Amino acid sequence: MSRMWQVHELRDRYDAVIIGGGAHGLCCAYYLASEHGINNVAVLEKRYIGSGGSGRNTAIVRSNYLTPAGVRFYDASLKLYERMAVELDINVMLSQRGHITLAHNDISLRTMRRRAEVNRLQGVESRLILPDEIKQLCPVLDVSDRPRYPIIGALYHPPGGIIRHDAVVWGYAHQADAHGVHIHQMTEVTGIEVSGAKVTGVKTNRGQIKTETVLNATAGWCSTISAMAGLRLPVITSPLQAAVTEPLKPFLDVVVVSGSLHVYVSQSDRGELVMGASVDPFPSYSSRGSLDFAESLASHIIELMPGLQRVRLMRQWAGIVDMTPDYSPIMGFTPVEGFFVDVGWGTYGFKASPIAGKMLAECIATKRTPDLITPFSLSRFNEFDLMGEAGAASVGH
Ligand code: PYC
């Protein structure tokens, strides 16, 4: 049986080095090699591929954002997800089962209405729905006036859904490898060499690499890696926890989100409820679960779906997320020549992997910022041209 990707000796020179072996970094490597003919590429991962945010998220895909630029960007990502199984020749188990974001008060209903309008103007299917239709889509939700936060409406986004996140990582790794990319696991970056404001190399626990091009595609460690190149990022790093229940018979075939109650839940093909909440209330690099999280998550889920009272939690974990002040990522060039970033992905990075990787590959290969990612450049923080997406994040932060 052939391996999905090979093990290689570290070369002493690569045309591009990508730091971070998650879906973003692997996808960028794949497009560099397959679309731009840049094959002498290394992806460096300090643990195993997909061990960071790519393997710890709740696998939700959607494009119902708030800003026109955000909607266009995430919609392009969803379109790549739609053809991913064919492009990468792997079953990524995409299930576009629909995504509903509940509104519990007039203010959130107004934001939903605005999102629905912006989405439709960008050609993305989204509309406001009322409790009768919500009940039809998701019979387990309590749409009565009993709950402390009654459900008064929702934003319904039919193309949203879930996907098998590990398969996305494996698919990109396999195809990147098939195009000549070297994937180096257990390879930790310990320094970045910069001379005259230009990148010249990368130091790792396995030796030195000479290169003029480095992409920081890390989540949780983006400030640490950028600092190695002398670059300070406007990012705060915090844990984001998630949990799964014991497996249940299939009953939930939409993704349900409540921003006010800080929860999102879907049912995996194994029957488990996959659930998450907002980021932990203090910055940290810890990936431990907490009892506070489990208690508040459970009480909020039961508030929405009282029938789940006896369901048992099976497992909980955390990922580390890097949040920018405007809840949008940072992609593209930096003041250090040859040092590119694909960072600041907060709680929305996984769903953007295909388009972020593709756009960063184009940016690196052509030395031009593609139009789709121009609004997400680092320079926006100097130009006061922020991309406020807080209203479209799944949960409050
Ligand atoms: O942005 O859809 C989202 C999301 C789900 C879980 C965390 N973020």
Short mmCIF file of C-alpha atoms and ligand atoms in Angstrom, two decimals:
data_model
loop_
_atom_site.label_atom_id
_atom_site.label_comp_id
_atom_site.label_asym_id
_atom_site.label_seq_id
_atom_site.Cartn_x
_atom_site.Cartn_y
_atom_site.Cartn_z
CA MET A 1 0.00 0.00 0.00
CA SER A 2 1.42 3.43 -0.86
CA ARG A 3 1.65 6.14 1.78
CA MET A 4 -0.48 9.29 1.46
CA TRP A 5 2.66 11.38 1.90
CA GLN A 6 6.35 10.54 2.14
CA VAL A 7 9.04 11.13 4.72
CA HIS A 8 12.02 13.17 3.42
CA GLU A 9 15.37 14.42 4.57
CA LEU A 10 15.32 18.17 5.18
CA ARG A 11 16.90 19.93 2.17
CA ASP A 12 19.22 22.81 2.90
CA ARG A 13 17.34 25.06 0.45
CA TYR A 14 13.67 25.40 -0.51
CA ASP A 15 12.02 27.95 -2.81
CA ALA A 16 9.30 28.41 -0.18
CA VAL A 17 8.90 27.29 3.42
CA ILE A 18 5.43 27.10 4.91
CA ILE A 19 5.27 27.08 8.69
CA GLY A 20 2.20 25.20 9.92
CA GLY A 21 0.98 21.82 8.65
CA GLY A 22 -2.73 22.50 8.95
CA ALA A 23 -5.28 22.78 6.16
CA HIS A 24 -4.16 26.36 5.30
CA GLY A 25 -0.46 25.60 4.97
CA LEU A 26 -0.94 22.31 3.12
CA CYS A 27 -3.48 23.85 0.78
CA CYS A 28 -1.10 26.70 -0.06
CA ALA A 29 1.68 24.19 -0.76
CA TYR A 30 -0.65 22.19 -3.00
CA TYR A 31 -1.61 25.24 -5.09
CA LEU A 32 1.97 26.55 -5.24
CA ALA A 33 3.00 23.24 -6.77
CA SER A 34 -0.06 22.37 -8.85
CA GLU A 35 -0.98 25.81 -10.24
CA HIS A 36 2.27 27.78 -10.15
CA GLY A 37 4.91 25.13 -10.78
CA ILE A 38 6.72 25.91 -7.50
CA ASN A 39 7.47 22.40 -6.23
CA ASN A 40 10.56 22.88 -4.12
CA VAL A 41 8.41 23.66 -1.10
CA ALA A 42 8.62 22.51 2.53
CA VAL A 43 5.72 22.43 4.97
CA LEU A 44 7.06 22.42 8.53
CA GLU A 45 4.81 21.10 11.29
CA LYS A 46 6.04 20.94 14.86
CA ARG A 47 3.75 17.98 15.70
CA TYR A 48 1.68 15.91 13.26
CA ILE A 49 -0.28 17.43 10.38
CA GLY A 50 -3.72 18.67 11.43
CA SER A 51 -2.76 18.63 15.12
CA GLY A 52 -3.64 22.32 15.59
CA GLY A 53 -6.79 24.21 14.67
CA SER A 54 -7.49 22.02 11.61
CA GLY A 55 -8.11 18.97 13.80
CA ARG A 56 -9.77 20.79 16.70
CA ASN A 57 -12.52 22.83 15.09
CA THR A 58 -16.19 21.89 14.87
CA ALA A 59 -16.02 21.40 11.06
CA ILE A 60 -18.65 23.99 10.13
CA VAL A 61 -18.62 25.55 6.67
CA ARG A 62 -20.69 28.59 5.69
CA SER A 63 -20.44 31.91 3.89
CA ASN A 64 -23.20 34.01 5.56
CA TYR A 65 -20.89 36.82 6.65
CA LEU A 66 -21.67 40.47 7.29
CA THR A 67 -19.32 42.48 5.08
CA PRO A 68 -19.56 42.16 1.28
CA ALA A 69 -15.82 41.38 1.07
CA GLY A 70 -16.21 38.72 3.79
CA VAL A 71 -19.18 37.10 2.02
CA ARG A 72 -17.33 36.99 -1.32
CA PHE A 73 -14.25 35.48 0.29
CA TYR A 74 -16.02 32.73 2.30
CA ASP A 75 -18.34 31.96 -0.61
CA ALA A 76 -15.31 31.33 -2.85
CA SER A 77 -14.09 28.95 -0.12
CA LEU A 78 -17.39 27.09 0.03
CA LYS A 79 -17.30 26.67 -3.76
CA LEU A 80 -13.85 25.07 -3.47
CA TYR A 81 -15.19 22.77 -0.73
CA GLU A 82 -18.02 21.77 -3.07
CA ARG A 83 -15.57 20.40 -5.64
CA MET A 84 -12.88 19.26 -3.21
CA ALA A 85 -13.75 15.54 -3.23
CA VAL A 86 -13.18 15.45 -6.99
CA GLU A 87 -10.19 17.80 -7.03
CA LEU A 88 -8.32 16.01 -4.23
CA ASP A 89 -9.74 12.54 -4.92
CA ILE A 90 -10.78 11.92 -1.32
CA ASN A 91 -14.18 11.65 0.34
CA VAL A 92 -14.36 14.80 2.49
CA MET A 93 -17.97 14.01 3.48
CA LEU A 94 -19.29 17.49 2.78
CA SER A 95 -22.88 17.75 4.04
CA GLN A 96 -24.60 21.01 3.05
CA ARG A 97 -27.46 20.40 5.43
CA GLY A 98 -28.25 24.06 6.14
CA HIS A 99 -27.15 26.41 8.91
CA ILE A 100 -29.43 28.42 11.17
CA THR A 101 -28.36 31.27 13.43
CA LEU A 102 -31.00 31.95 16.06
CA ALA A 103 -32.11 35.41 17.11
CA HIS A 104 -33.38 35.91 20.65
CA ASN A 105 -33.94 39.66 20.58
CA ASP A 106 -34.70 42.53 18.21
CA ILE A 107 -31.09 43.63 17.91
CA SER A 108 -29.87 40.25 16.72
CA LEU A 109 -32.87 39.97 14.39
CA ARG A 110 -31.82 43.27 12.83
CA THR A 111 -28.27 41.99 12.33
CA MET A 112 -29.66 38.78 10.74
CA ARG A 113 -31.79 40.83 8.38
CA ARG A 114 -28.74 42.86 7.37
CA ARG A 115 -26.70 39.71 6.84
CA ALA A 116 -29.47 38.18 4.72
CA GLU A 117 -29.53 41.30 2.50
CA VAL A 118 -25.73 41.50 2.16
CA ASN A 119 -25.56 37.74 1.44
CA ARG A 120 -28.22 37.89 -1.25
CA LEU A 121 -26.58 40.89 -2.93
CA GLN A 122 -23.45 38.74 -3.22
CA GLY A 123 -25.45 35.84 -4.64
CA VAL A 124 -25.34 33.78 -1.43
CA GLU A 125 -28.51 32.01 -0.30
CA SER A 126 -29.60 33.33 3.10
CA ARG A 127 -32.93 34.48 4.46
CA LEU A 128 -34.72 35.37 7.65
CA ILE A 129 -37.11 32.71 8.95
CA LEU A 130 -39.71 32.71 11.75
CA PRO A 131 -40.35 30.19 14.55
CA ASP A 132 -42.80 28.01 12.57
CA GLU A 133 -40.20 27.33 9.87
CA ILE A 134 -37.44 26.98 12.47
CA LYS A 135 -39.50 24.26 14.17
CA GLN A 136 -39.94 22.46 10.86
CA LEU A 137 -36.21 22.54 10.16
CA CYS A 138 -35.27 21.54 13.69
CA PRO A 139 -38.10 19.96 15.70
CA VAL A 140 -35.99 19.56 18.88
CA LEU A 141 -35.66 23.32 19.35
CA ASP A 142 -37.95 24.86 21.95
CA VAL A 143 -39.60 27.72 20.03
CA SER A 144 -42.19 28.40 22.78
CA ASP A 145 -42.10 31.52 24.94
CA ARG A 146 -40.92 29.43 27.95
CA PRO A 147 -37.14 29.86 27.61
CA ARG A 148 -35.25 32.73 29.19
CA TYR A 149 -34.04 33.60 25.67
CA PRO A 150 -37.03 32.82 23.42
CA ILE A 151 -36.31 32.14 19.75
CA ILE A 152 -37.94 34.91 17.73
CA GLY A 153 -36.36 34.27 14.32
CA ALA A 154 -33.24 33.00 12.59
CA LEU A 155 -30.92 33.52 9.65
CA TYR A 156 -31.25 30.43 7.45
CA HIS A 157 -28.31 29.66 5.16
CA PRO A 158 -29.09 26.47 3.18
CA PRO A 159 -25.57 25.94 1.67
CA GLY A 160 -23.91 25.89 5.11
CA GLY A 161 -23.08 22.57 6.73
CA ILE A 162 -20.27 20.36 7.96
CA ILE A 163 -17.36 18.44 6.50
CA ARG A 164 -14.85 15.83 7.71
CA HIS A 165 -11.99 18.12 8.76
CA ASP A 166 -9.26 15.44 8.94
CA ALA A 167 -10.03 14.34 5.39
CA VAL A 168 -9.47 17.92 4.21
CA VAL A 169 -5.99 17.91 5.80
CA TRP A 170 -5.14 14.46 4.44
CA GLY A 171 -6.42 15.35 0.96
CA TYR A 172 -4.24 18.44 0.70
CA ALA A 173 -1.24 16.62 2.18
CA HIS A 174 -1.60 13.76 -0.29
CA GLN A 175 -1.92 16.01 -3.34
CA ALA A 176 0.83 18.40 -2.22
CA ASP A 177 3.13 15.40 -1.75
CA ALA A 178 2.15 14.01 -5.15
CA HIS A 179 3.27 17.35 -6.66
CA GLY A 180 6.69 17.14 -5.00
CA VAL A 181 6.13 19.13 -1.79
CA HIS A 182 8.08 17.93 1.28
CA ILE A 183 5.93 17.60 4.40
CA HIS A 184 8.11 17.59 7.51
CA GLN A 185 6.31 16.57 10.70
CA MET A 186 7.90 16.90 14.16
CA THR A 187 9.88 19.81 12.73
CA GLU A 188 9.75 22.88 14.91
CA VAL A 189 10.81 26.33 13.75
CA THR A 190 13.18 27.90 16.26
CA GLY A 191 14.15 31.04 14.36
CA ILE A 192 13.72 33.00 11.14
CA GLU A 193 16.75 34.62 9.58
CA VAL A 194 16.28 38.15 8.29
CA SER A 195 18.95 40.31 6.73
CA GLY A 196 18.31 43.89 5.58
CA ALA A 197 14.52 43.44 6.14
CA LYS A 198 14.51 40.37 3.83
CA VAL A 199 13.96 36.74 4.80
CA THR A 200 17.03 34.58 4.19
CA GLY A 201 16.35 31.37 6.05
CA VAL A 202 14.62 29.33 8.73
CA LYS A 203 16.14 27.53 11.71
CA THR A 204 14.53 24.32 12.87
CA ASN A 205 15.15 21.61 15.45
CA ARG A 206 16.39 19.48 12.50
CA GLY A 207 18.74 22.02 10.94
CA GLN A 208 18.89 25.22 8.91
CA ILE A 209 17.07 25.94 5.66
CA LYS A 210 17.97 28.68 3.20
CA THR A 211 14.96 30.33 1.58
CA GLU A 212 13.76 33.75 0.46
CA THR A 213 10.08 32.96 1.00
CA VAL A 214 8.35 32.01 4.26
CA LEU A 215 4.63 31.78 4.96
CA ASN A 216 3.40 31.90 8.55
CA ALA A 217 0.29 29.68 8.41
CA THR A 218 0.09 28.89 12.10
CA ALA A 219 -2.92 29.21 14.39
CA GLY A 220 -2.29 29.89 18.05
CA TRP A 221 1.39 30.59 17.45
CA CYS A 222 1.17 33.28 14.81
CA SER A 223 2.53 36.02 17.09
CA THR A 224 5.43 33.86 18.26
CA ILE A 225 6.44 32.92 14.71
CA SER A 226 6.01 36.47 13.40
CA ALA A 227 8.11 37.83 16.25
CA MET A 228 10.96 35.59 15.00
CA ALA A 229 10.93 37.70 11.82
CA GLY A 230 10.77 40.90 13.89
CA LEU A 231 7.08 41.48 13.15
CA ARG A 232 4.47 42.36 15.77
CA LEU A 233 0.87 41.37 14.96
CA PRO A 234 -2.37 42.89 16.33
CA VAL A 235 -3.56 39.57 17.75
CA ILE A 236 -4.76 38.21 21.10
CA THR A 237 -4.46 34.45 21.62
CA SER A 238 -7.05 32.48 23.61
CA PRO A 239 -8.33 28.92 23.98
CA LEU A 240 -11.55 27.91 22.22
CA GLN A 241 -13.17 24.82 23.70
CA ALA A 242 -15.43 22.22 22.13
CA ALA A 243 -17.05 18.92 23.15
CA VAL A 244 -18.89 15.89 21.80
CA THR A 245 -21.68 13.83 23.35
CA GLU A 246 -22.19 10.11 23.24
CA PRO A 247 -23.56 8.93 19.85
CA LEU A 248 -27.30 9.33 19.31
CA LYS A 249 -29.62 8.22 16.52
CA PRO A 250 -29.74 10.84 13.75
CA PHE A 251 -32.18 13.62 14.67
CA LEU A 252 -30.41 16.91 13.92
CA ASP A 253 -29.87 17.61 10.26
CA VAL A 254 -29.08 21.32 10.39
CA VAL A 255 -26.27 23.22 12.09
CA VAL A 256 -27.74 25.34 14.91
CA VAL A 257 -26.00 28.43 16.26
CA SER A 258 -27.01 30.88 18.95
CA GLY A 259 -24.75 33.90 19.23
CA SER A 260 -26.52 35.19 22.35
CA LEU A 261 -26.27 31.84 24.13
CA HIS A 262 -22.73 31.33 22.80
CA VAL A 263 -23.30 27.84 21.38
CA TYR A 264 -23.19 25.98 18.08
CA VAL A 265 -24.15 22.35 17.56
CA SER A 266 -24.33 19.82 14.75
CA GLN A 267 -24.64 16.03 14.62
CA SER A 268 -21.77 14.11 13.07
CA ASP A 269 -22.18 11.07 10.85
CA ARG A 270 -21.22 9.00 13.93
CA GLY A 271 -24.25 10.41 15.78
CA GLU A 272 -22.29 12.51 18.27
CA LEU A 273 -23.38 16.08 18.89
CA VAL A 274 -20.39 18.29 18.12
CA MET A 275 -20.67 21.48 20.14
CA GLY A 276 -18.71 24.59 20.95
CA ALA A 277 -18.95 27.91 22.71
CA SER A 278 -17.14 31.24 22.69
CA VAL A 279 -13.45 31.70 23.44
CA ASP A 280 -12.26 31.40 27.03
CA PRO A 281 -12.56 34.70 28.90
CA PHE A 282 -8.81 35.28 29.26
CA PRO A 283 -5.83 35.04 26.88
CA SER A 284 -3.83 31.83 27.25
CA TYR A 285 -1.99 29.14 25.30
CA SER A 286 -3.56 26.31 27.29
CA SER A 287 -5.42 23.59 25.42
CA ARG A 288 -7.02 22.05 28.51
CA GLY A 289 -10.76 21.70 28.89
CA SER A 290 -12.55 23.30 31.86
CA LEU A 291 -15.57 22.38 33.98
CA ASP A 292 -16.92 25.95 33.60
CA PHE A 293 -17.08 25.44 29.86
CA ALA A 294 -18.80 22.04 30.09
CA GLU A 295 -21.40 23.39 32.54
CA SER A 296 -22.27 26.52 30.61
CA LEU A 297 -22.29 24.70 27.27
CA ALA A 298 -24.63 22.00 28.63
CA SER A 299 -27.00 24.49 30.24
CA HIS A 300 -27.25 26.56 27.06
CA ILE A 301 -27.81 23.54 24.84
CA ILE A 302 -30.55 22.31 27.18
CA GLU A 303 -32.11 25.77 27.18
CA LEU A 304 -32.42 25.47 23.39
CA MET A 305 -33.20 21.74 23.22
CA PRO A 306 -34.70 20.60 26.54
CA GLY A 307 -35.09 17.03 25.24
CA LEU A 308 -31.33 16.53 25.48
CA GLN A 309 -31.19 16.68 29.29
CA ARG A 310 -30.05 13.09 29.75
CA VAL A 311 -27.45 13.01 27.00
CA ARG A 312 -23.92 12.45 28.29
CA LEU A 313 -20.86 14.45 27.34
CA MET A 314 -18.18 12.12 26.04
CA ARG A 315 -15.12 14.26 25.38
CA GLN A 316 -13.96 17.85 25.42
CA TRP A 317 -10.87 19.63 24.09
CA ALA A 318 -9.54 23.05 23.18
CA GLY A 319 -7.80 24.73 20.29
CA ILE A 320 -5.85 27.96 20.41
CA VAL A 321 -7.14 30.88 18.37
CA ASP A 322 -5.57 34.19 17.33
CA MET A 323 -8.07 37.02 17.31
CA THR A 324 -7.63 40.37 15.57
CA PRO A 325 -9.43 43.55 16.70
CA ASP A 326 -11.89 43.44 13.76
CA TYR A 327 -12.57 39.66 13.80
CA SER A 328 -11.09 39.23 10.33
CA PRO A 329 -7.90 37.44 9.31
CA ILE A 330 -4.64 38.95 8.06
CA MET A 331 -3.34 37.65 4.72
CA GLY A 332 -0.54 38.60 2.38
CA PHE A 333 2.61 40.72 2.42
CA THR A 334 4.32 42.13 5.50
CA PRO A 335 7.00 44.82 5.86
CA VAL A 336 9.60 42.00 5.95
CA GLU A 337 10.31 41.10 2.32
CA GLY A 338 9.59 37.44 1.63
CA PHE A 339 7.69 36.95 4.89
CA PHE A 340 3.98 36.32 4.19
CA VAL A 341 1.18 35.78 6.70
CA ASP A 342 -2.04 33.76 6.71
CA VAL A 343 -3.01 34.39 10.33
CA GLY A 344 -5.49 35.91 12.79
CA TRP A 345 -8.13 33.34 12.00
CA GLY A 346 -9.99 33.61 15.30
CA THR A 347 -12.87 31.13 15.38
CA TYR A 348 -13.43 30.98 11.61
CA GLY A 349 -10.20 29.64 10.08
CA PHE A 350 -11.10 26.12 9.04
CA LYS A 351 -13.91 27.12 6.71
CA ALA A 352 -11.53 29.45 4.85
CA SER A 353 -8.71 26.95 4.30
CA PRO A 354 -9.21 26.27 0.56
CA ILE A 355 -9.51 29.85 -0.58
CA ALA A 356 -6.90 31.21 1.83
CA GLY A 357 -4.37 28.60 0.65
CA LYS A 358 -5.16 29.25 -3.00
CA MET A 359 -4.93 33.05 -2.64
CA LEU A 360 -1.69 32.92 -0.64
CA ALA A 361 -0.16 30.65 -3.28
CA GLU A 362 -1.11 33.19 -5.95
CA CYS A 363 0.24 36.05 -3.83
CA ILE A 364 3.58 34.27 -3.26
CA ALA A 365 3.93 33.13 -6.89
CA THR A 366 2.93 36.37 -8.62
CA LYS A 367 4.15 38.83 -5.94
CA ARG A 368 0.75 40.55 -6.27
CA THR A 369 -2.10 40.56 -3.78
CA PRO A 370 -5.18 38.93 -5.37
CA ASP A 371 -8.25 41.23 -5.30
CA LEU A 372 -10.21 38.78 -3.14
CA ILE A 373 -7.81 39.18 -0.22
CA THR A 374 -6.85 42.86 -0.59
CA PRO A 375 -9.28 43.90 2.20
CA PHE A 376 -7.52 41.50 4.61
CA SER A 377 -4.03 42.98 4.35
CA LEU A 378 -1.96 43.84 7.42
CA SER A 379 -1.77 47.45 6.28
CA ARG A 380 -5.49 47.94 7.05
CA PHE A 381 -4.57 48.50 10.70
CA ASN A 382 -2.40 51.50 9.75
CA GLU A 383 -4.94 52.82 7.28
CA PHE A 384 -7.94 52.58 9.69
CA ASP A 385 -9.77 50.47 7.12
CA LEU A 386 -10.99 47.65 9.36
CA MET A 387 -13.22 44.73 8.32
CA GLY A 388 -15.68 44.44 11.23
CA GLU A 389 -17.04 40.89 11.16
CA ALA A 390 -17.99 40.51 14.87
CA GLY A 391 -21.67 40.37 13.93
CA ALA A 392 -21.11 37.29 11.77
CA ALA A 393 -18.88 35.33 14.14
CA SER A 394 -20.75 32.27 15.39
CA VAL A 395 -20.62 33.35 18.98
CA GLY A 396 -19.82 36.47 20.97
CA HIS A 397 -16.21 36.95 22.00
O1 PYC B 1 -17.64 30.67 12.43
O2 PYC B 1 -19.08 29.09 11.95
C1 PYC B 1 -18.20 29.59 12.66
C2 PYC B 1 -17.77 28.84 13.84
C3 PYC B 1 -18.25 27.67 14.29
C4 PYC B 1 -17.54 27.34 15.40
C5 PYC B 1 -16.63 28.33 15.63
N1 PYC B 1 -16.77 29.24 14.67
#
